[in-house]
mmCIF file of C-alpha atoms in Angstrom:
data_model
loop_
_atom_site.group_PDB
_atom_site.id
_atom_site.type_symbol
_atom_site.label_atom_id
_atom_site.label_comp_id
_atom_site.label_asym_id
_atom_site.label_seq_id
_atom_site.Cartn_x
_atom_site.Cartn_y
_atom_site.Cartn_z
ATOM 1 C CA UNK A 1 -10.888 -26.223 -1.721
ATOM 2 C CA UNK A 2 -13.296 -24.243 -4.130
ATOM 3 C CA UNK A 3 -12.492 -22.174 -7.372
ATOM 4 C CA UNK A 4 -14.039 -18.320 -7.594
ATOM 5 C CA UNK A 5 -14.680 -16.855 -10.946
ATOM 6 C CA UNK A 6 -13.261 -13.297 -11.317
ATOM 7 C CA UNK A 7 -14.918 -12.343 -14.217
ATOM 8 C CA UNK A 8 -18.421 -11.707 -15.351
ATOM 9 C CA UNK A 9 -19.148 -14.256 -18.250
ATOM 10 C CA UNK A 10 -20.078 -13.522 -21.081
ATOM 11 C CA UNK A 11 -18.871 -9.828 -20.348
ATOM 12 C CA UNK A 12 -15.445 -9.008 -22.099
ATOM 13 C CA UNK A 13 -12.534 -9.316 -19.693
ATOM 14 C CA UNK A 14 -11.088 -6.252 -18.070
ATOM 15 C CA UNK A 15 -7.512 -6.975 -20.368
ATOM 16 C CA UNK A 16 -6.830 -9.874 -22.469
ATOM 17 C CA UNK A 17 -3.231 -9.296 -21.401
ATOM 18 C CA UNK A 18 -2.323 -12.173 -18.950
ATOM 19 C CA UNK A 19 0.684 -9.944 -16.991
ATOM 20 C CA UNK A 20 -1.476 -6.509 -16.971
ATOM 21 C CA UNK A 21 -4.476 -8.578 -15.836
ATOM 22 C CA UNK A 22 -2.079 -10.179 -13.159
ATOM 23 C CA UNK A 23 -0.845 -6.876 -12.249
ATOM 24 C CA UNK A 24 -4.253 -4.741 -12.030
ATOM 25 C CA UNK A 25 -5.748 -8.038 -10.286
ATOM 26 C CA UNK A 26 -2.466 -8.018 -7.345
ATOM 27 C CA UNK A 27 -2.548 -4.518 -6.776
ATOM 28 C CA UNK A 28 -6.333 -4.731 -6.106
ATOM 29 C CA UNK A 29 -5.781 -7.638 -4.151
ATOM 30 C CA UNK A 30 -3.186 -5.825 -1.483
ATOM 31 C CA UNK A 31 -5.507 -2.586 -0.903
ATOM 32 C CA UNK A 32 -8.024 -5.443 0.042
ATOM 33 C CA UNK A 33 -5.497 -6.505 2.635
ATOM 34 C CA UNK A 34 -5.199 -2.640 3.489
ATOM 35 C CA UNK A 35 -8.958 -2.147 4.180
ATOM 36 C CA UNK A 36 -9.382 -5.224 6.074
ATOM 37 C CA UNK A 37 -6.676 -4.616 8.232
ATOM 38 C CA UNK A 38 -7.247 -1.109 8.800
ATOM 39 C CA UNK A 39 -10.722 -2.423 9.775
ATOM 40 C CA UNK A 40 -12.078 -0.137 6.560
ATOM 41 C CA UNK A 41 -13.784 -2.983 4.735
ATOM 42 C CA UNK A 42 -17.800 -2.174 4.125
ATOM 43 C CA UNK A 43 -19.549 -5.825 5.762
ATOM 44 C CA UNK A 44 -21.720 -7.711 3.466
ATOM 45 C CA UNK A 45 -25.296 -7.139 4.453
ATOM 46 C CA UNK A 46 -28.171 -9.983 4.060
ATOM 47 C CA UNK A 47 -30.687 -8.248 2.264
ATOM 48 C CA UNK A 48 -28.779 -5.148 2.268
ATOM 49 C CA UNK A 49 -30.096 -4.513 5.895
ATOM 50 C CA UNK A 50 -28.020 -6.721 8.473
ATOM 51 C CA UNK A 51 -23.829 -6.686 8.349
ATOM 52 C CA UNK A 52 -22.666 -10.091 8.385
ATOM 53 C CA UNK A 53 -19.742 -11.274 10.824
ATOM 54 C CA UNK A 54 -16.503 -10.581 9.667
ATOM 55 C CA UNK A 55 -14.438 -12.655 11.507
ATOM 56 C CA UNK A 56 -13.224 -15.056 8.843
ATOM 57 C CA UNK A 57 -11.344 -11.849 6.834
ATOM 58 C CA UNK A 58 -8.457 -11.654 9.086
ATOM 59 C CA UNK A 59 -7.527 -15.270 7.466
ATOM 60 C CA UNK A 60 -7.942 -13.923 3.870
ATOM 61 C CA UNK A 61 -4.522 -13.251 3.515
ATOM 62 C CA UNK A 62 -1.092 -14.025 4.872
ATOM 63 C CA UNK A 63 -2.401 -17.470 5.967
ATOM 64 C CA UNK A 64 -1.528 -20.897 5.098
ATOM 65 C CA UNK A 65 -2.712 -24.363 6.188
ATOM 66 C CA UNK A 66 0.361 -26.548 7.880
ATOM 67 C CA UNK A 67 -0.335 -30.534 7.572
ATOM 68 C CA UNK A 68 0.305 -32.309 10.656
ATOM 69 C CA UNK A 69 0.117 -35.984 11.391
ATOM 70 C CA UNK A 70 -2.781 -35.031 14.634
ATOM 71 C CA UNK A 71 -4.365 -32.628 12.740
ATOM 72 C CA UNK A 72 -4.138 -29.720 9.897
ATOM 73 C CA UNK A 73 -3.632 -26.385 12.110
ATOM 74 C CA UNK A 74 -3.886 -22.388 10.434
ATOM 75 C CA UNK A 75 -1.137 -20.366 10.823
ATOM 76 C CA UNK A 76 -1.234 -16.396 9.992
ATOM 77 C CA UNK A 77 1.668 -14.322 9.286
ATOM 78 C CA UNK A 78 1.808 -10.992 10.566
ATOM 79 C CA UNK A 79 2.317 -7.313 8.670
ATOM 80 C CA UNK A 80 6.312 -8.040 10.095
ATOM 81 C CA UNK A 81 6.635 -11.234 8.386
ATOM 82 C CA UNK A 82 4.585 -11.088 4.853
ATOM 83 C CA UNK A 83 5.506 -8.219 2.846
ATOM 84 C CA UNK A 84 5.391 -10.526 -0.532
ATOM 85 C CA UNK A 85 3.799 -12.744 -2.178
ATOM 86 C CA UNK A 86 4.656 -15.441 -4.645
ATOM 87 C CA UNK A 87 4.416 -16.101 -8.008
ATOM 88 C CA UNK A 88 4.214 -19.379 -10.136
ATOM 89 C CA UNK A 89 5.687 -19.323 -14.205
ATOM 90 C CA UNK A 90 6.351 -22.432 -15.912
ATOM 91 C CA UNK A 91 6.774 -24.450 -13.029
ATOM 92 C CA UNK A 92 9.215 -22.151 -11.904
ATOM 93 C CA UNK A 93 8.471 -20.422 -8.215
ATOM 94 C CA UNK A 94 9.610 -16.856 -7.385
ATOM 95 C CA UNK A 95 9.045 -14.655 -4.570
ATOM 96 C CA UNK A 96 8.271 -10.774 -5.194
ATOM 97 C CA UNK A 97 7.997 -7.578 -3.442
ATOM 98 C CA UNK A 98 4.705 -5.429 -3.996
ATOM 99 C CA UNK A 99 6.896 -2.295 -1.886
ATOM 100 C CA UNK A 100 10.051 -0.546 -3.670
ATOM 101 C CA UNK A 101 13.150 -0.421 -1.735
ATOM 102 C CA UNK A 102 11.406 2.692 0.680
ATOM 103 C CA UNK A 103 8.433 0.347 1.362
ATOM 104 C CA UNK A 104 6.316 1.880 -0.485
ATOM 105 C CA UNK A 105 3.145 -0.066 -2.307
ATOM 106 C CA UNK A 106 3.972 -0.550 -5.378
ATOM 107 C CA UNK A 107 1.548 0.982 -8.370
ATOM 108 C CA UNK A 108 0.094 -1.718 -10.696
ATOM 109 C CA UNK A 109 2.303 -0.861 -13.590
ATOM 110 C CA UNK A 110 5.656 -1.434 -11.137
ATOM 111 C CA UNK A 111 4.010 -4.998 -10.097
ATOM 112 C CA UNK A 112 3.474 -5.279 -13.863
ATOM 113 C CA UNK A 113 7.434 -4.208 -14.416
ATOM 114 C CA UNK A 114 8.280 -7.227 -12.192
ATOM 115 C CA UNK A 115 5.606 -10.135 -14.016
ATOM 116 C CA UNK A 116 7.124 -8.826 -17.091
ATOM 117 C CA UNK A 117 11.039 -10.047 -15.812
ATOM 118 C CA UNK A 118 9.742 -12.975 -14.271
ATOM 119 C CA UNK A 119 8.086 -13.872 -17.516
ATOM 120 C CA UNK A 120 10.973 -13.443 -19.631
ATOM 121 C CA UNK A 121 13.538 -14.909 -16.870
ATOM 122 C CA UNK A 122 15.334 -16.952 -19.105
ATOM 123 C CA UNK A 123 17.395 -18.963 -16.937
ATOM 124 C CA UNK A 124 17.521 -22.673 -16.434
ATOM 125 C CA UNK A 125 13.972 -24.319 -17.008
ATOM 126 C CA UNK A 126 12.522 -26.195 -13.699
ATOM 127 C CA UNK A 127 13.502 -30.036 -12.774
ATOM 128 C CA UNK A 128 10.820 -32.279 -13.144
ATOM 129 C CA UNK A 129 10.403 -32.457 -8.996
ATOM 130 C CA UNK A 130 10.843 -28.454 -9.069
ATOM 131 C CA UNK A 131 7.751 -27.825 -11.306
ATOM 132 C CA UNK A 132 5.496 -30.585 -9.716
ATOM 133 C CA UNK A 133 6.275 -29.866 -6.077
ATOM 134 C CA UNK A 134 2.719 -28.600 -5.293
ATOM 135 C CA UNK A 135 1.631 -31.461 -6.087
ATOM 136 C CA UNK A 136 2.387 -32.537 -2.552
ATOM 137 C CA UNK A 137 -0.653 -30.011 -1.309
ATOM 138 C CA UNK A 138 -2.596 -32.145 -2.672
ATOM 139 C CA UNK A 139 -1.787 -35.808 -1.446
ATOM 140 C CA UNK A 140 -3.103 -37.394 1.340
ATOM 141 C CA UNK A 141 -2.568 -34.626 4.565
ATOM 142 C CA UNK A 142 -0.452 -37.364 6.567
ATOM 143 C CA UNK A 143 1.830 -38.114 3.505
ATOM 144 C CA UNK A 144 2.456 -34.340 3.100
ATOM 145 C CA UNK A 145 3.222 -34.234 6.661
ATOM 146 C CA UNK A 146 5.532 -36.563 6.806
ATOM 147 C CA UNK A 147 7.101 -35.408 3.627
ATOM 148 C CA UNK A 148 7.579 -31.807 5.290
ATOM 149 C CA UNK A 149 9.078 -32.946 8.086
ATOM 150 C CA UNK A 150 11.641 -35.198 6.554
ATOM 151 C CA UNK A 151 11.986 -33.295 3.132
ATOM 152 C CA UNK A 152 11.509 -29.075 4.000
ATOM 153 C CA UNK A 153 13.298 -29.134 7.785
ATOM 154 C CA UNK A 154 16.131 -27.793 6.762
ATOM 155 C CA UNK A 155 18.209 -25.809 4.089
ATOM 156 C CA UNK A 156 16.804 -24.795 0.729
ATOM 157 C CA UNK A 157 13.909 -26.703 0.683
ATOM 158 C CA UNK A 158 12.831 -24.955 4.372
ATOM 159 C CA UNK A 159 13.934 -21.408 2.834
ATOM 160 C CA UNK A 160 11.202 -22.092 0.167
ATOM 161 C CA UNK A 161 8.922 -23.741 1.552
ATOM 162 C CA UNK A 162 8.802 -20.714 4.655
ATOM 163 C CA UNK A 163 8.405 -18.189 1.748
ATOM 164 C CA UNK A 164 5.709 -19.242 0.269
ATOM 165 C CA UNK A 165 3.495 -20.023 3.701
ATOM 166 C CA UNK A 166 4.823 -16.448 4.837
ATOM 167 C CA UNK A 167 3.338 -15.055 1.394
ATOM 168 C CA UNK A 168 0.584 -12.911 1.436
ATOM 169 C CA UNK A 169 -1.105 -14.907 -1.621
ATOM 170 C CA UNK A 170 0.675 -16.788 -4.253
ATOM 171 C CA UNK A 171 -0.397 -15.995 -7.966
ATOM 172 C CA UNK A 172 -0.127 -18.463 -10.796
ATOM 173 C CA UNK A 173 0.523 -17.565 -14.228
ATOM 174 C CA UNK A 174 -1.336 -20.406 -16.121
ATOM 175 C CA UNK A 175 -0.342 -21.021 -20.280
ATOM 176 C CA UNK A 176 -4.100 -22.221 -20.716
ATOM 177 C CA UNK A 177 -6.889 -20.267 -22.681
ATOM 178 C CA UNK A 178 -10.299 -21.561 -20.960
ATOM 179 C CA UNK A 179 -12.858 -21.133 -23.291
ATOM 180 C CA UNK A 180 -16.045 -21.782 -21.389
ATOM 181 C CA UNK A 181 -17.154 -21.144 -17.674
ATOM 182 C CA UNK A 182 -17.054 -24.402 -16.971
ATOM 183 C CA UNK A 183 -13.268 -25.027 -18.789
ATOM 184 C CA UNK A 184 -12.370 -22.111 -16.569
ATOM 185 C CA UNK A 185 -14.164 -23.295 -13.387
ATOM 186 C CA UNK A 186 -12.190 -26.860 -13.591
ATOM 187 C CA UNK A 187 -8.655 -24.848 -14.337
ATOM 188 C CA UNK A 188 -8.830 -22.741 -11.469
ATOM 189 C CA UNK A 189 -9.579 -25.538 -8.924
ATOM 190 C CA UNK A 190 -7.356 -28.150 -10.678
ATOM 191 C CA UNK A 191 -5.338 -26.774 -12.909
ATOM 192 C CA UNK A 192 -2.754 -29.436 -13.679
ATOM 193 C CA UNK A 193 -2.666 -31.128 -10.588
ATOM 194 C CA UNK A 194 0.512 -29.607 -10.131
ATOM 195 C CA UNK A 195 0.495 -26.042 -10.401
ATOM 196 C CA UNK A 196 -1.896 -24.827 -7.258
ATOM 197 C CA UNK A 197 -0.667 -24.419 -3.794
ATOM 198 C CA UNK A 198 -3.302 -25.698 -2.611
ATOM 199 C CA UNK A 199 -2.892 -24.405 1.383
ATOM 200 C CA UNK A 200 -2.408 -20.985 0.319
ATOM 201 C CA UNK A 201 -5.370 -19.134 1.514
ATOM 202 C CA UNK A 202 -5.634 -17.773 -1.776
ATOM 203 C CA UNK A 203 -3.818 -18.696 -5.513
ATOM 204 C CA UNK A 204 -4.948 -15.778 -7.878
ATOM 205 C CA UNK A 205 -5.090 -17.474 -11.087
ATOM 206 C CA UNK A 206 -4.520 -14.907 -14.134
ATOM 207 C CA UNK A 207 -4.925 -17.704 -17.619
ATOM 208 C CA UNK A 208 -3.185 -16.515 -20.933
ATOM 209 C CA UNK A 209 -5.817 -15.156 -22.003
ATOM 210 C CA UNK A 210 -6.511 -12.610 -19.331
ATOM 211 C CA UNK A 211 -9.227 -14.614 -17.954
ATOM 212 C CA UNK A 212 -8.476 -15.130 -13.887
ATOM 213 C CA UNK A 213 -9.990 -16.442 -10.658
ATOM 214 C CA UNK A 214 -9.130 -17.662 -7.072
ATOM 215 C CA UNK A 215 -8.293 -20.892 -5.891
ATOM 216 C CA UNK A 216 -9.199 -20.860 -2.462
ATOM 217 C CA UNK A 217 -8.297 -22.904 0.566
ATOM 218 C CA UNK A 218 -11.767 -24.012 2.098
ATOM 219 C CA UNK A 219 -10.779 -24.185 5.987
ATOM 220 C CA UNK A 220 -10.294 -20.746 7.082
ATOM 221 C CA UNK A 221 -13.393 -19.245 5.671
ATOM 222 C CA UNK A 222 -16.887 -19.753 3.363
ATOM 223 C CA UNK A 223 -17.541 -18.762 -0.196
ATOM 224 C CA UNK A 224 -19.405 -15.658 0.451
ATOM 225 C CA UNK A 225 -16.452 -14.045 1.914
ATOM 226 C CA UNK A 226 -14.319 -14.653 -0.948
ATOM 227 C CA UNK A 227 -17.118 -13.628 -3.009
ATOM 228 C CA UNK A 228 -17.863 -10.404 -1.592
ATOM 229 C CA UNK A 229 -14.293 -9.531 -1.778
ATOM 230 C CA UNK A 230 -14.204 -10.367 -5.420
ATOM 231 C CA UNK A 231 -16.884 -8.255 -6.209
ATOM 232 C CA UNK A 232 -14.769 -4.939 -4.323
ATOM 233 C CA UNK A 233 -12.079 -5.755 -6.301
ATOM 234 C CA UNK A 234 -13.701 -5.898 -9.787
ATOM 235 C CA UNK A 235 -15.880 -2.828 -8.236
ATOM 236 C CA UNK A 236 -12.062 -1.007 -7.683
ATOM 237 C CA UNK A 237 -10.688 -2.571 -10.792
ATOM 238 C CA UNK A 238 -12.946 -0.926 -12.806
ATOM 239 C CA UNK A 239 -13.450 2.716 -10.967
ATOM 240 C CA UNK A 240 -9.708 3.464 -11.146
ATOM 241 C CA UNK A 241 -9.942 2.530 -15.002
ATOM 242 C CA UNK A 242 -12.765 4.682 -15.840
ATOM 243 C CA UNK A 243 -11.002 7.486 -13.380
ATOM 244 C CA UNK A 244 -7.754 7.022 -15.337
ATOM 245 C CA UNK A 245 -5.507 5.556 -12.292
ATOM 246 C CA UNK A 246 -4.592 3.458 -14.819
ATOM 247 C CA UNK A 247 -4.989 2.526 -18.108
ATOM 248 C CA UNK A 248 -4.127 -0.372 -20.977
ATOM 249 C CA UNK A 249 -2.282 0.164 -24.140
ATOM 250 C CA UNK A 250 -3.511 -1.182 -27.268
ATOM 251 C CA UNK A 251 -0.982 -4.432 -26.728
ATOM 252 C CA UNK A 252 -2.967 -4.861 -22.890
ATOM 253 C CA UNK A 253 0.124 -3.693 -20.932
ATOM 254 C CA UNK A 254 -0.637 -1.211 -18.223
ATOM 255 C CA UNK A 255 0.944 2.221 -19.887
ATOM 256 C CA UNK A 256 3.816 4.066 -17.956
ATOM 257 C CA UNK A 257 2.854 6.654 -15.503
ATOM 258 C CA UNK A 258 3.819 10.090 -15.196
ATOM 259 C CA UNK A 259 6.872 10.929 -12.517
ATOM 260 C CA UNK A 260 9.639 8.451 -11.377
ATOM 261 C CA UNK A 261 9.563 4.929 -10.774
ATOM 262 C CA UNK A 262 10.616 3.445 -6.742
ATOM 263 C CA UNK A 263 13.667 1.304 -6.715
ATOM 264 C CA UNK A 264 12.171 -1.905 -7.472
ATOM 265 C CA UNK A 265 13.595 -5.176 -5.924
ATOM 266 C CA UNK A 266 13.800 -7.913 -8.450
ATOM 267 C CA UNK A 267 11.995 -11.155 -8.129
ATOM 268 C CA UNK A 268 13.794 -14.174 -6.670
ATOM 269 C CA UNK A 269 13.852 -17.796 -7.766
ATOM 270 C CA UNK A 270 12.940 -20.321 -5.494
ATOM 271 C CA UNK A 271 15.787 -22.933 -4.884
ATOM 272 C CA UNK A 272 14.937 -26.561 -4.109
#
């Protein structure tokens, strides 16, 4: 796996608030997943002359690696099947709509609306095997196989475990405050060494400090891919602030917009 760097050090960030951050960065992320699979996505060009093969951005999103004692194997969700994605808060894993009720995309200050309840859930804190249970994307790949297929076969543990592979990316809401490029580098690819879902296609990483970056499984595609999509997004990001899609209050929450809200669906803890 490799770690991408969404922001442009030493350049301020685009909101020091880690849930509007989170919430401008997701609802960039899903009109990514909109271009590419309306086919609507600009190629990236070697020296701005030749369009490079796009194949590998069909496995951006929706797409998660399965262990399996012959062999690791890809397997992509469809439209159908991954309408959500997940999110990780002190070691706590919840899955969330980005469409109301109608189906409709939600705007960046709904998604922010939902971080906000997530982030002030104030139900039971996680078991010690719920918050570490990533960890097991990172062991050994026949270890974690056999661990899925006696542990996550059946019941709760299969309901969550199904989520989050059916996700269309999982974000993780990190507590740390990386100081340096380097500090932030390291987070993103390690973070704890139990707080990255490692076989996710992508973990969107969003620190306290509004500071964020992908974690990125390495299988499915190359680093210029995920780096050409980062630049779109930070591209979007800040063309809908300057056009006033969207903008930050003084506290870095993403201010109310005009007209009525969808019916939101509330985010659901993960049972293990």
């Amino acid at each position: 796996n490799y770690a991408g760097i969404a922001d442009f050090w030493p350049l301020p960030t685009v909101c020091e608030n880690q849930l509007g951050r989170a919430a401008s960065l997701i609802r960039q992320l899903i009109t990514i997943r909109q271009f590419i699979a309306h086919e609507e996505m600009e190629p990236l060009r070697a020296v701005d002359v030749i369009p490079m093969c796009m194949s590998q951005y069909q496995y951006m999103f929706s797409t998660t690696r399965i262990p399996h004692p012959d062999g690791d194997y890809l397997k992509q969700y469809n439209a159908i099947d991954s309408r959500h994605i997940v999110v990780l808060s002190k070691g706590v894993w919840y899955r969330m709509n980005v469409t109301d009720a109608s189906r409709r995309l939600m705007s960046a200050y709904e998604i922010q609306t939902l971080l906000r309840s997530i982030a002030e859930d104030e139900s039971d804190p996680p078991s010690a095997h719920e918050a570490q249970i990533a960890a097991l994307t990172t062991e050994n790949r026949s270890v974690w196989a056999e661990a899925r297929e006696i542990h996550f076969h059946r019941g709760e543990n299969r309901t969550s475990l199904d989520i989050i592979e059916r996700a269309m990316f999982a974000v993780i809401l990190d507590d740390n405050r990386p100081e340096t490029l380097a500090e932030e580098s390291r987070l993103i690819l390690t973070g704890d060494g139990t707080n990255r879902w490692c076989d996710k296609s992508i973990c969107a990483v969003v620190f306290a400090n509004g500071r964020c970056g992908l974690h990125t499984e390495h299988s499915w595609g190359d680093a210029p891919v995920i780096g050409h999509m980062m630049e779109v997004v930070l591209a979007n990001e800040n063309r809908d602030l300057k056009q006033g899609v969207y903008q930050f209050d003084s506290r870095g929450y993403i201010d109310r917009p005009a007209g009525a809200l969808g019916k939101l669906l509330p985010p659901t803890r993960l049972q293990w």
